[in-house]
CSV table of C-alpha atoms in Angstrom, one decimal:
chain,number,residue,atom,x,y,z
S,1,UNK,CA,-15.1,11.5,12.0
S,2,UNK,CA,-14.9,11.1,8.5
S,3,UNK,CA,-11.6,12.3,6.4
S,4,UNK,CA,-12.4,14.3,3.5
S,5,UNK,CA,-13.8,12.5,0.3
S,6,UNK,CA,-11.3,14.5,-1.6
S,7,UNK,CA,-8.4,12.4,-0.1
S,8,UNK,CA,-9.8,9.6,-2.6
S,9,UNK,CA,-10.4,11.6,-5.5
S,10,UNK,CA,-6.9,13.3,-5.2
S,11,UNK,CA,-4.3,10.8,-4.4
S,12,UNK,CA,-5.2,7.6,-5.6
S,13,UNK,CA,-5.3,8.2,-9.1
S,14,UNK,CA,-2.2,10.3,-9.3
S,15,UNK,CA,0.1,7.7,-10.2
S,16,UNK,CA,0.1,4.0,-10.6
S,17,UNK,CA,3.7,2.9,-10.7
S,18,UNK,CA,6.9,3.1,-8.1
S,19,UNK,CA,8.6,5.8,-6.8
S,20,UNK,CA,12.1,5.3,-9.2
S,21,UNK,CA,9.9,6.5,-12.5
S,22,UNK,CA,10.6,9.9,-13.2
S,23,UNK,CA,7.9,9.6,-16.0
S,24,UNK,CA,5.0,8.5,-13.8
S,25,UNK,CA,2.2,6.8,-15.6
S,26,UNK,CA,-1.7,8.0,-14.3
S,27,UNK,CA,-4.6,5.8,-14.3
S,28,UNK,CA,-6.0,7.7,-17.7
S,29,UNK,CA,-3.3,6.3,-19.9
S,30,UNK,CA,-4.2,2.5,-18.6
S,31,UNK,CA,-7.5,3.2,-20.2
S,32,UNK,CA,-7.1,2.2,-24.6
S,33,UNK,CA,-10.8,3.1,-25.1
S,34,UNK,CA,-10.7,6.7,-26.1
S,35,UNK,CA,-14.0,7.3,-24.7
S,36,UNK,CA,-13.7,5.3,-21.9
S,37,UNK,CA,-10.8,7.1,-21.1
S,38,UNK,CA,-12.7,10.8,-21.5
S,39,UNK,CA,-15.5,9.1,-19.3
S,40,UNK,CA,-13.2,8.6,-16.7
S,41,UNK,CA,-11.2,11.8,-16.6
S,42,UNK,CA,-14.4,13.4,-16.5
S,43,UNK,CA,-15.6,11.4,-13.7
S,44,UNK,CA,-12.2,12.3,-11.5
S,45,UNK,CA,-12.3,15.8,-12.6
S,46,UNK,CA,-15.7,16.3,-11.2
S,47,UNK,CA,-16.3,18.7,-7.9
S,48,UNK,CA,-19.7,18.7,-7.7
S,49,UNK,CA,-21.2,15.5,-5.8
S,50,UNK,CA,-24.1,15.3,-7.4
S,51,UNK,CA,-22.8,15.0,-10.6
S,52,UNK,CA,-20.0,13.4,-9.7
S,53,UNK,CA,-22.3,10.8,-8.7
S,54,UNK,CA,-23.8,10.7,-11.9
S,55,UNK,CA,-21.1,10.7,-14.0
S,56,UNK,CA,-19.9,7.3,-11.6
S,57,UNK,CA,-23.3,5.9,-12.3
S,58,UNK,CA,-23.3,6.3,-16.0
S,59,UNK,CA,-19.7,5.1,-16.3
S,60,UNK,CA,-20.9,1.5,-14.7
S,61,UNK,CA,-23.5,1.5,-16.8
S,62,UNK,CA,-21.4,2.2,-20.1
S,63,UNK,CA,-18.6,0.2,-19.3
S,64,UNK,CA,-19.4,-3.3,-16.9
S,65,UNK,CA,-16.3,-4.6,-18.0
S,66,UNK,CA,-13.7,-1.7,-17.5
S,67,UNK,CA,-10.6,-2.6,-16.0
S,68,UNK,CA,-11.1,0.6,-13.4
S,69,UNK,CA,-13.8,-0.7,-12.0
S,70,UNK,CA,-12.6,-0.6,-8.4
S,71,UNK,CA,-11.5,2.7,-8.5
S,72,UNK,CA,-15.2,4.1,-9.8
S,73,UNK,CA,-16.8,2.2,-7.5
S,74,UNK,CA,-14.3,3.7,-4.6
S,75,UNK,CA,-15.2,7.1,-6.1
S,76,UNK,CA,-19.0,6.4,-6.0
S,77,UNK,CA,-18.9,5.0,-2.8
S,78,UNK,CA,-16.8,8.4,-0.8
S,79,UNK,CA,-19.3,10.5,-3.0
S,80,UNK,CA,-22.6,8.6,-1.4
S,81,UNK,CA,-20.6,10.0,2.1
S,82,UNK,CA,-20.5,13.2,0.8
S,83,UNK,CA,-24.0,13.0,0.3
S,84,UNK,CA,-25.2,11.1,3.4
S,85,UNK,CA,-26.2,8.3,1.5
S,86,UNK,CA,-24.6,5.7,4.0
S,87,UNK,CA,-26.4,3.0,2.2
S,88,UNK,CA,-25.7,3.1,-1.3
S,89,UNK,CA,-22.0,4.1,0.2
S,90,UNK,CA,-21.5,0.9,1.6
S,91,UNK,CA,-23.0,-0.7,-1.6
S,92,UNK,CA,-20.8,0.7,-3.8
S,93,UNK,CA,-17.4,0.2,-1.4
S,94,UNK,CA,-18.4,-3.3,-1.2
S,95,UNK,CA,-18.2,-3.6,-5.0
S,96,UNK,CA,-14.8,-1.3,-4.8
S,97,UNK,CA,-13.2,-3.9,-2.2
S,98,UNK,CA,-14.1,-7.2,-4.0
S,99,UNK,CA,-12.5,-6.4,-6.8
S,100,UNK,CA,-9.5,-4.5,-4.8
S,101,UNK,CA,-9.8,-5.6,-1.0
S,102,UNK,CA,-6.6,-4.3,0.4
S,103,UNK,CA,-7.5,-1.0,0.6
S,104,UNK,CA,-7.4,0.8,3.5
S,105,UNK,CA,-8.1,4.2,2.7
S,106,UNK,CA,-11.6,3.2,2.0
S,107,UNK,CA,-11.6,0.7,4.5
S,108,UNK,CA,-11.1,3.7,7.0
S,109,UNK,CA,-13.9,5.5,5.9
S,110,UNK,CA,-16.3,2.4,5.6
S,111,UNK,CA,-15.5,1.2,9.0
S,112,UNK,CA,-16.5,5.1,10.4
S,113,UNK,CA,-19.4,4.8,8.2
S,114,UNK,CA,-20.6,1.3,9.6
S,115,UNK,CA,-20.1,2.4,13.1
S,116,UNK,CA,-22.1,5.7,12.8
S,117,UNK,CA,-24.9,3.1,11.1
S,118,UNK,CA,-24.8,0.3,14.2
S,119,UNK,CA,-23.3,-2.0,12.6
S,120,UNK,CA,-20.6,-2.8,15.0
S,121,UNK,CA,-19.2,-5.8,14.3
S,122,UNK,CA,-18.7,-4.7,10.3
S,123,UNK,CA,-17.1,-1.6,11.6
S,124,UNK,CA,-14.6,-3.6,14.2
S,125,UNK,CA,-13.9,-6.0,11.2
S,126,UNK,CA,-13.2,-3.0,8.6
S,127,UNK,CA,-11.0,-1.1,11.4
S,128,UNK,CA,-9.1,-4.0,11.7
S,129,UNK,CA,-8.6,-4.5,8.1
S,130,UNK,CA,-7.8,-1.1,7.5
S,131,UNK,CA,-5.0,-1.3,10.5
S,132,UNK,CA,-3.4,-3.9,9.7
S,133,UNK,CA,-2.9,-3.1,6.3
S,134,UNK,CA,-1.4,0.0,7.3
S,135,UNK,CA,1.2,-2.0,9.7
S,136,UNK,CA,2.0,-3.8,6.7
S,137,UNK,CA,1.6,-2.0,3.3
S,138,UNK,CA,4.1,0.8,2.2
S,139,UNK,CA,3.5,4.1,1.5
S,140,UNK,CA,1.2,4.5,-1.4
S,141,UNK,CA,3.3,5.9,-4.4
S,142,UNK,CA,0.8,8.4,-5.3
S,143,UNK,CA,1.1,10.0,-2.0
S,144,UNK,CA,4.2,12.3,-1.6
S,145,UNK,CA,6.2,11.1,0.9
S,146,UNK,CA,6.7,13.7,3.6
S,147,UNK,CA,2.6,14.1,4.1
S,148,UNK,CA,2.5,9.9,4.3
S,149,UNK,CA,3.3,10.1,8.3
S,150,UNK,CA,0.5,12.4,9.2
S,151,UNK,CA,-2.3,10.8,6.7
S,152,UNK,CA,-1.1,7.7,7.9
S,153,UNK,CA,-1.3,8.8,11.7
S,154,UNK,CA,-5.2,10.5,10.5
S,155,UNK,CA,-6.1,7.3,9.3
S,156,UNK,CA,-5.2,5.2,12.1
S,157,UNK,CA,-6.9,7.6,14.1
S,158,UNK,CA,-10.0,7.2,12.1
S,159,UNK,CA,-9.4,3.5,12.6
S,160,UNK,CA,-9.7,3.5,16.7
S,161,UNK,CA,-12.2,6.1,16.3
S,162,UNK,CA,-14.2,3.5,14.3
S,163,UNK,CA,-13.5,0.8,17.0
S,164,UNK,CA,-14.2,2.8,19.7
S,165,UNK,CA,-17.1,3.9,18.1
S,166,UNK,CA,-18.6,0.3,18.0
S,167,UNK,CA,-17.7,-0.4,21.2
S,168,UNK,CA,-19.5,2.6,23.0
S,169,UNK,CA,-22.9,1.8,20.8
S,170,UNK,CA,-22.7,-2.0,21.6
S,171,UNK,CA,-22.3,-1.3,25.4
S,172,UNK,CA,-24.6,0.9,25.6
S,173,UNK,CA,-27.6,-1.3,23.5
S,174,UNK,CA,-28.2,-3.2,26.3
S,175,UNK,CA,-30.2,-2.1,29.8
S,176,UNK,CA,-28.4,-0.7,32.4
S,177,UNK,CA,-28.1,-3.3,34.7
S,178,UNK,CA,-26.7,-5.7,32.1
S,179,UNK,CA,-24.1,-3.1,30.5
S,180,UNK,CA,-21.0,-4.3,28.8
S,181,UNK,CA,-18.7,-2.2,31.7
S,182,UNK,CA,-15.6,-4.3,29.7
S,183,UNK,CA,-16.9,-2.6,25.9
S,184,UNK,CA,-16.8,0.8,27.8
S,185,UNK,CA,-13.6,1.0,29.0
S,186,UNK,CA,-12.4,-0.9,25.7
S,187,UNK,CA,-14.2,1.9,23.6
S,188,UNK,CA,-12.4,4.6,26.3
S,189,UNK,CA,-8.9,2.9,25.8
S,190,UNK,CA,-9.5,3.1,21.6
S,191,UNK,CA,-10.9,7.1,22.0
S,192,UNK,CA,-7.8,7.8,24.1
S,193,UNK,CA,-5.6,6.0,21.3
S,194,UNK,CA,-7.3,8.0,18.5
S,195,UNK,CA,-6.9,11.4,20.3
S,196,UNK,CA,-3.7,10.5,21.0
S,197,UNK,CA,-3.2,9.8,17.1
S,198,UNK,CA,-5.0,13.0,15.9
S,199,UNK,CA,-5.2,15.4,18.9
S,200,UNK,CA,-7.0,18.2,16.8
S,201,UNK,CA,-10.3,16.4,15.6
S,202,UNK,CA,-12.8,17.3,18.2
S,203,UNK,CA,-15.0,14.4,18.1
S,204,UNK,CA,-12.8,12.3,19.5
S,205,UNK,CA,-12.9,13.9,22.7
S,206,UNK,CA,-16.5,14.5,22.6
S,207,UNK,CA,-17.3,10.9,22.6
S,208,UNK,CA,-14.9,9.9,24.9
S,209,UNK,CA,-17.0,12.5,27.1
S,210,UNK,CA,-20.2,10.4,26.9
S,211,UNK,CA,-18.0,6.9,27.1
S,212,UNK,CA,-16.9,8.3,30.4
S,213,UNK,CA,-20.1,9.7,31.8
S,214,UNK,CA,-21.5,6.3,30.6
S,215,UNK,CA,-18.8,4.9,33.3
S,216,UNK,CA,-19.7,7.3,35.8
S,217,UNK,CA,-16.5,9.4,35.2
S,218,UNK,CA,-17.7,13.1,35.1
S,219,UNK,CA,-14.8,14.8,36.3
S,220,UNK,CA,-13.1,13.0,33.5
S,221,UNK,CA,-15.8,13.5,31.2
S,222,UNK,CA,-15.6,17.3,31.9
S,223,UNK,CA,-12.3,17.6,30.7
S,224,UNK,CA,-12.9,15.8,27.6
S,225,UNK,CA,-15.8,17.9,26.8
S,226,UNK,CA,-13.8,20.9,27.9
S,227,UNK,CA,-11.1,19.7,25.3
S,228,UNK,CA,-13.5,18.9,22.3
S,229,UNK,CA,-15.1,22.7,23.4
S,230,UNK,CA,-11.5,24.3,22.9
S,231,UNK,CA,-11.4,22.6,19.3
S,232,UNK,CA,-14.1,24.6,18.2
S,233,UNK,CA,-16.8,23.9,15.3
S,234,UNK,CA,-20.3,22.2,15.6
S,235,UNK,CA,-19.0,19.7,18.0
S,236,UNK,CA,-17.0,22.4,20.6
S,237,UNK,CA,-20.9,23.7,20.7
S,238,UNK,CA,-22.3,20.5,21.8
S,239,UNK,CA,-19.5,20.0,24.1
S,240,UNK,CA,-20.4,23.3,25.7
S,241,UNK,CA,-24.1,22.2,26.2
S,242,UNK,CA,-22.7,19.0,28.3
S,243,UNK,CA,-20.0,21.5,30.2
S,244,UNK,CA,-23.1,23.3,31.2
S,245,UNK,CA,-25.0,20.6,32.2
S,246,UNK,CA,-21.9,19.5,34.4
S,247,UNK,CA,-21.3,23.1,35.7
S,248,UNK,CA,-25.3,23.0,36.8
S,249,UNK,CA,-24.5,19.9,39.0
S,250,UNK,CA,-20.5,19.3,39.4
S,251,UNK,CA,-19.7,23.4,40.3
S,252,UNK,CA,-18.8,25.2,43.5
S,253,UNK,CA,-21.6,28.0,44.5
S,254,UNK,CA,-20.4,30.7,43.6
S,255,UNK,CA,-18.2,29.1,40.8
S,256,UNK,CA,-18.3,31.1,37.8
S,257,UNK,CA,-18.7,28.8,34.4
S,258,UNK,CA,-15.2,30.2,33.1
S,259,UNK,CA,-13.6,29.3,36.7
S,260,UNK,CA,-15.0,25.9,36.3
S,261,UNK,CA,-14.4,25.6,32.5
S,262,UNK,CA,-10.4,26.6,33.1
S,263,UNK,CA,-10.2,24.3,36.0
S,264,UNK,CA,-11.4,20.9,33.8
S,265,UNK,CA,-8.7,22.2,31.5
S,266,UNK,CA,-6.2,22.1,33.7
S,267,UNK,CA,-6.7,18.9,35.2
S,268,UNK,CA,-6.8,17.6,31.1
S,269,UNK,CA,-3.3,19.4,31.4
S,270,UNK,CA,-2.2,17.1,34.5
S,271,UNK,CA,-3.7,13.7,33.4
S,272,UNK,CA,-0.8,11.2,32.8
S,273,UNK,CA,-0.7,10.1,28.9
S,274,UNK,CA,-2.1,7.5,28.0
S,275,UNK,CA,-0.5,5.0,27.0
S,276,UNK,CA,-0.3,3.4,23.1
S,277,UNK,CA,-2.9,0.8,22.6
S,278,UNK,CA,-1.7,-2.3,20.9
S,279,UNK,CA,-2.5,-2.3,17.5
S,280,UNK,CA,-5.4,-5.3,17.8
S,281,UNK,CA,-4.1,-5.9,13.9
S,282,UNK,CA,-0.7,-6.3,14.3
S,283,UNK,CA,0.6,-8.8,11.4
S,284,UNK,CA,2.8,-11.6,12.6
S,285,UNK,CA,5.8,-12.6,11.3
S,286,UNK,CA,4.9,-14.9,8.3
S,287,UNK,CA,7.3,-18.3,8.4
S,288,UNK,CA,10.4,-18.8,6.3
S,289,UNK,CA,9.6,-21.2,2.8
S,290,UNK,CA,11.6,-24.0,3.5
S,291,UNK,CA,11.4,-24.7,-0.5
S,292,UNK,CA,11.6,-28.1,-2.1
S,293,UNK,CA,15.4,-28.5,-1.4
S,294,UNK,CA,14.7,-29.4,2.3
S,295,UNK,CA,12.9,-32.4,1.0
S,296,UNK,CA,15.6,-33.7,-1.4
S,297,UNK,CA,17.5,-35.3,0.9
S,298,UNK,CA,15.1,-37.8,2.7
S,299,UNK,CA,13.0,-37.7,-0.8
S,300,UNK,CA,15.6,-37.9,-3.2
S,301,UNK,CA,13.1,-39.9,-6.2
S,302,UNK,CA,10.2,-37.6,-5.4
S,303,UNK,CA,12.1,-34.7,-5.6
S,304,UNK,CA,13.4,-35.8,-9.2
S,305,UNK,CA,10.1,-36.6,-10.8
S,306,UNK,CA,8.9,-34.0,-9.2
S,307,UNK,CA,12.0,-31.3,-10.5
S,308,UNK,CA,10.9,-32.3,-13.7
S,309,UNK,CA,7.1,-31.2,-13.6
S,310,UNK,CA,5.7,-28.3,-15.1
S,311,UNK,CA,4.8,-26.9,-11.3
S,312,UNK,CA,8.3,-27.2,-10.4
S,313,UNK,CA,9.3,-25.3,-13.8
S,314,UNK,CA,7.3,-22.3,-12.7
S,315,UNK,CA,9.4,-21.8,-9.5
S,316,UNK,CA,12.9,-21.8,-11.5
S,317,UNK,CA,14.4,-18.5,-11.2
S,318,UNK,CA,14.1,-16.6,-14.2
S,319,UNK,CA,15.9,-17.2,-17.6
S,320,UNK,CA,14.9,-16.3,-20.7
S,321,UNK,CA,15.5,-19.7,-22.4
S,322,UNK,CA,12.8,-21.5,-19.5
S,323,UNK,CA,10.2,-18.9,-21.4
S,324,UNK,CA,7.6,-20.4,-24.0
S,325,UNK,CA,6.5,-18.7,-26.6
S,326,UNK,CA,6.9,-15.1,-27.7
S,327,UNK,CA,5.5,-12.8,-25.4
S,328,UNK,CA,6.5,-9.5,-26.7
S,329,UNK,CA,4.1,-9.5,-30.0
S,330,UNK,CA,0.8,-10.4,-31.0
S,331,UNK,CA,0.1,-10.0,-27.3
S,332,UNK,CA,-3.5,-8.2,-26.6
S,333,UNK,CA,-7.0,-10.0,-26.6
S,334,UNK,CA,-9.7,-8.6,-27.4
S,335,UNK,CA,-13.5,-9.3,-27.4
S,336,UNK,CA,-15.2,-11.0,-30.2
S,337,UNK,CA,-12.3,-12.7,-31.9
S,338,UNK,CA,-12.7,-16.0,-32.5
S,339,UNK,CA,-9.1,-18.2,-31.6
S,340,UNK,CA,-9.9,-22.0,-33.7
S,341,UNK,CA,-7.0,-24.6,-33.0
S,342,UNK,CA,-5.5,-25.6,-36.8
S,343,UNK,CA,-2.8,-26.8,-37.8
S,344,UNK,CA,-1.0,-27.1,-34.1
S,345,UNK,CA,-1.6,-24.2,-33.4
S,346,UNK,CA,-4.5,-20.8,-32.3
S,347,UNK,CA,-5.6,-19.1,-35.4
S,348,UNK,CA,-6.7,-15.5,-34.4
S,349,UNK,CA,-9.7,-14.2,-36.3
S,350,UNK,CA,-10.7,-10.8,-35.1
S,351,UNK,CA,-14.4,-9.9,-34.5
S,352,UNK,CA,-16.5,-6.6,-35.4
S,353,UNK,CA,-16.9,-5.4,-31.6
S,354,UNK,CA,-13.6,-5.6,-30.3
S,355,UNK,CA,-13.1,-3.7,-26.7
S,356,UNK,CA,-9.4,-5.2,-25.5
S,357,UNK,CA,-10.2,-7.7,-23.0
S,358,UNK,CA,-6.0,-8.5,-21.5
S,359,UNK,CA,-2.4,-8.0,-22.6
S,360,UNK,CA,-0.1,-10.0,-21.4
């Protein structure tokens, strides 16, 4: 169950600032370099994967020390999905999260990736991730507000999918007689989560079908397959080869496949709902700071000397007379120059090559 690669492409780049602008800023005009900049608006305006993998490609290779890095290396990474390439996927999202790690969009669709490859424990741990920094993050900005409760609903969706996922493939690794029972009904709980999340992705109760016939559970297992059948697409066909199969053993004589087919629905129709799963990411409270006024009063010398250090400077509410130095001019950095110390003080001497390099 993977979300469209477009999501990427189409909302992340959008906008880069708050809600209050009226003017929103996009990524492009972050870029100085001209032709950086028509690299990379060539690279997100893109359809075809192929290319668009390309273009990703050639843009690293261009530009090593662009300052949207993370967000070509995201794009190259959902295009490799696109295109099956699982491996070079997760390549490329590893690159996209060291540089930005609290991502969850592309955590999501790593984690689903992972799972799908076997590698369970890096899909739990992505899942995880991605879950918690949904509990915890804000809407992004670039996403309009009244579709963030249903993306946000798909994605945790994807999340449990992900987990369940996992769980199902590491129970089922192991013989028979030594199966993780526990990781099944784990990997039914998260399935029964997800489908509760995102009721209209079929997969969800497709593999819930095999968790439960994996638990001996056919009657349920029916109706899930039934349900993922109703949903339609590739998958509602490969639920309707495992109706068959059931209807072959688990049917009345006489029992017509439609009788049979209608009854599993209707006893999906009178199944108690599940109930929510506990979000196995939930943040904690973080403590209060006590601050360094809780120590003046047993500490009263410490806290003096210490009030007068350059650390204890940095936490001082903002004024503009505590700032050093002129920060509103002579403020970019770029590449090549050469900064001596003469005369007290740094003596800029600009290079040939100069790509900027920071602004403060």
């Amino acid at each position: 169950m993977l979300l469209p690669c477009a999501l990427g492409l189409a909302q992340e780049f959008d906008a880069v600032v708050s809600d209050q602008n009226r003017k929103p800023a996009t990524i492009f005009d972050e870029i100085p370099d001209a032709a950086e900049r028509r690299a990379f608006q060539a690279l997100y305006q893109e359809r075809d994967p192929a290319k668009r993998l390309d273009l990703a490609e050639r843009f690293l290779r261009t530009y090593p020390r662009s300052g949207v890095l993370a967000e070509v290396y995201e794009i190259a990474a959902k295009t490799c999905i696109e295109l099956n390439d699982y491996q070079r996927a997760l390549e490329y999202a590893s690159a996209s999260l060291k540089l930005l790690p609290e991502n969850p969009l592309l955590l999501v669709s790593v984690a689903d990736v992972q799972a799908r490859q076997g590698l369970t424990q890096q899909a739990e741990q992505s899942a995880r991730e991605a879950l918690g920094e949904l509990a915890r993050f804000a809407r992004p900005a670039s996403i309009p507000e009244q579709g963030w409760p249903n993306l946000k609903r798909q994605l945790e969706a994807s999340c449990y999918f992900a987990l369940g996922r996992a769980a199902a493939a590491e129970a089922l690794r192991a013989p028979a007689r030594e199966r993780g029972w526990d990781l099944l009904h784990r990997s039914e709980a998260y399935l029964s989560e997800a489908r509760r999340l995102n009721p209209g992705d079929p997969e969800i109760p497709y593999l819930k079908g095999l968790t439960d016939l994996a638990l001996g559970r056919q009657d349920e297992a029916g109706a899930d397959f039934a349900a993922a059948h109703r949903l339609g697409g590739p998958i509602g066909s490969q639920a309707a080869g495992q109706l068959q199969k059931l209807y072959k053993t688990r049917a009345r004589p006489g029992t017509t496949f439609e009788a049979f087919l209608a009854r599993l629905e209707a006893k999906q129709e009178l199944s108690p709902a599940t109930k929510p799963v506990e979000n196995p990411a939930s943040p904690e409270p973080l403590p209060a700071y006590a601050g360094s006024q809780a120590c003046r009063a047993c500490h009263a010398d410490i806290y003096e000397h210490w009030s007068q250090t350059g650390m204890a400077r940095m936490f001082r509410p903002y004024r503009p007379e505590n700032v050093l130095g002129d920060f509103t001019r002579a403020n970019e950095f770029y590449e090549g120059d050469d900064g001596p110390w003469q005369t007290g003080r740094v003596e800029g001497i600009p290079g040939k090559a100069r790509p900027l390099f920071a602004r403060d």
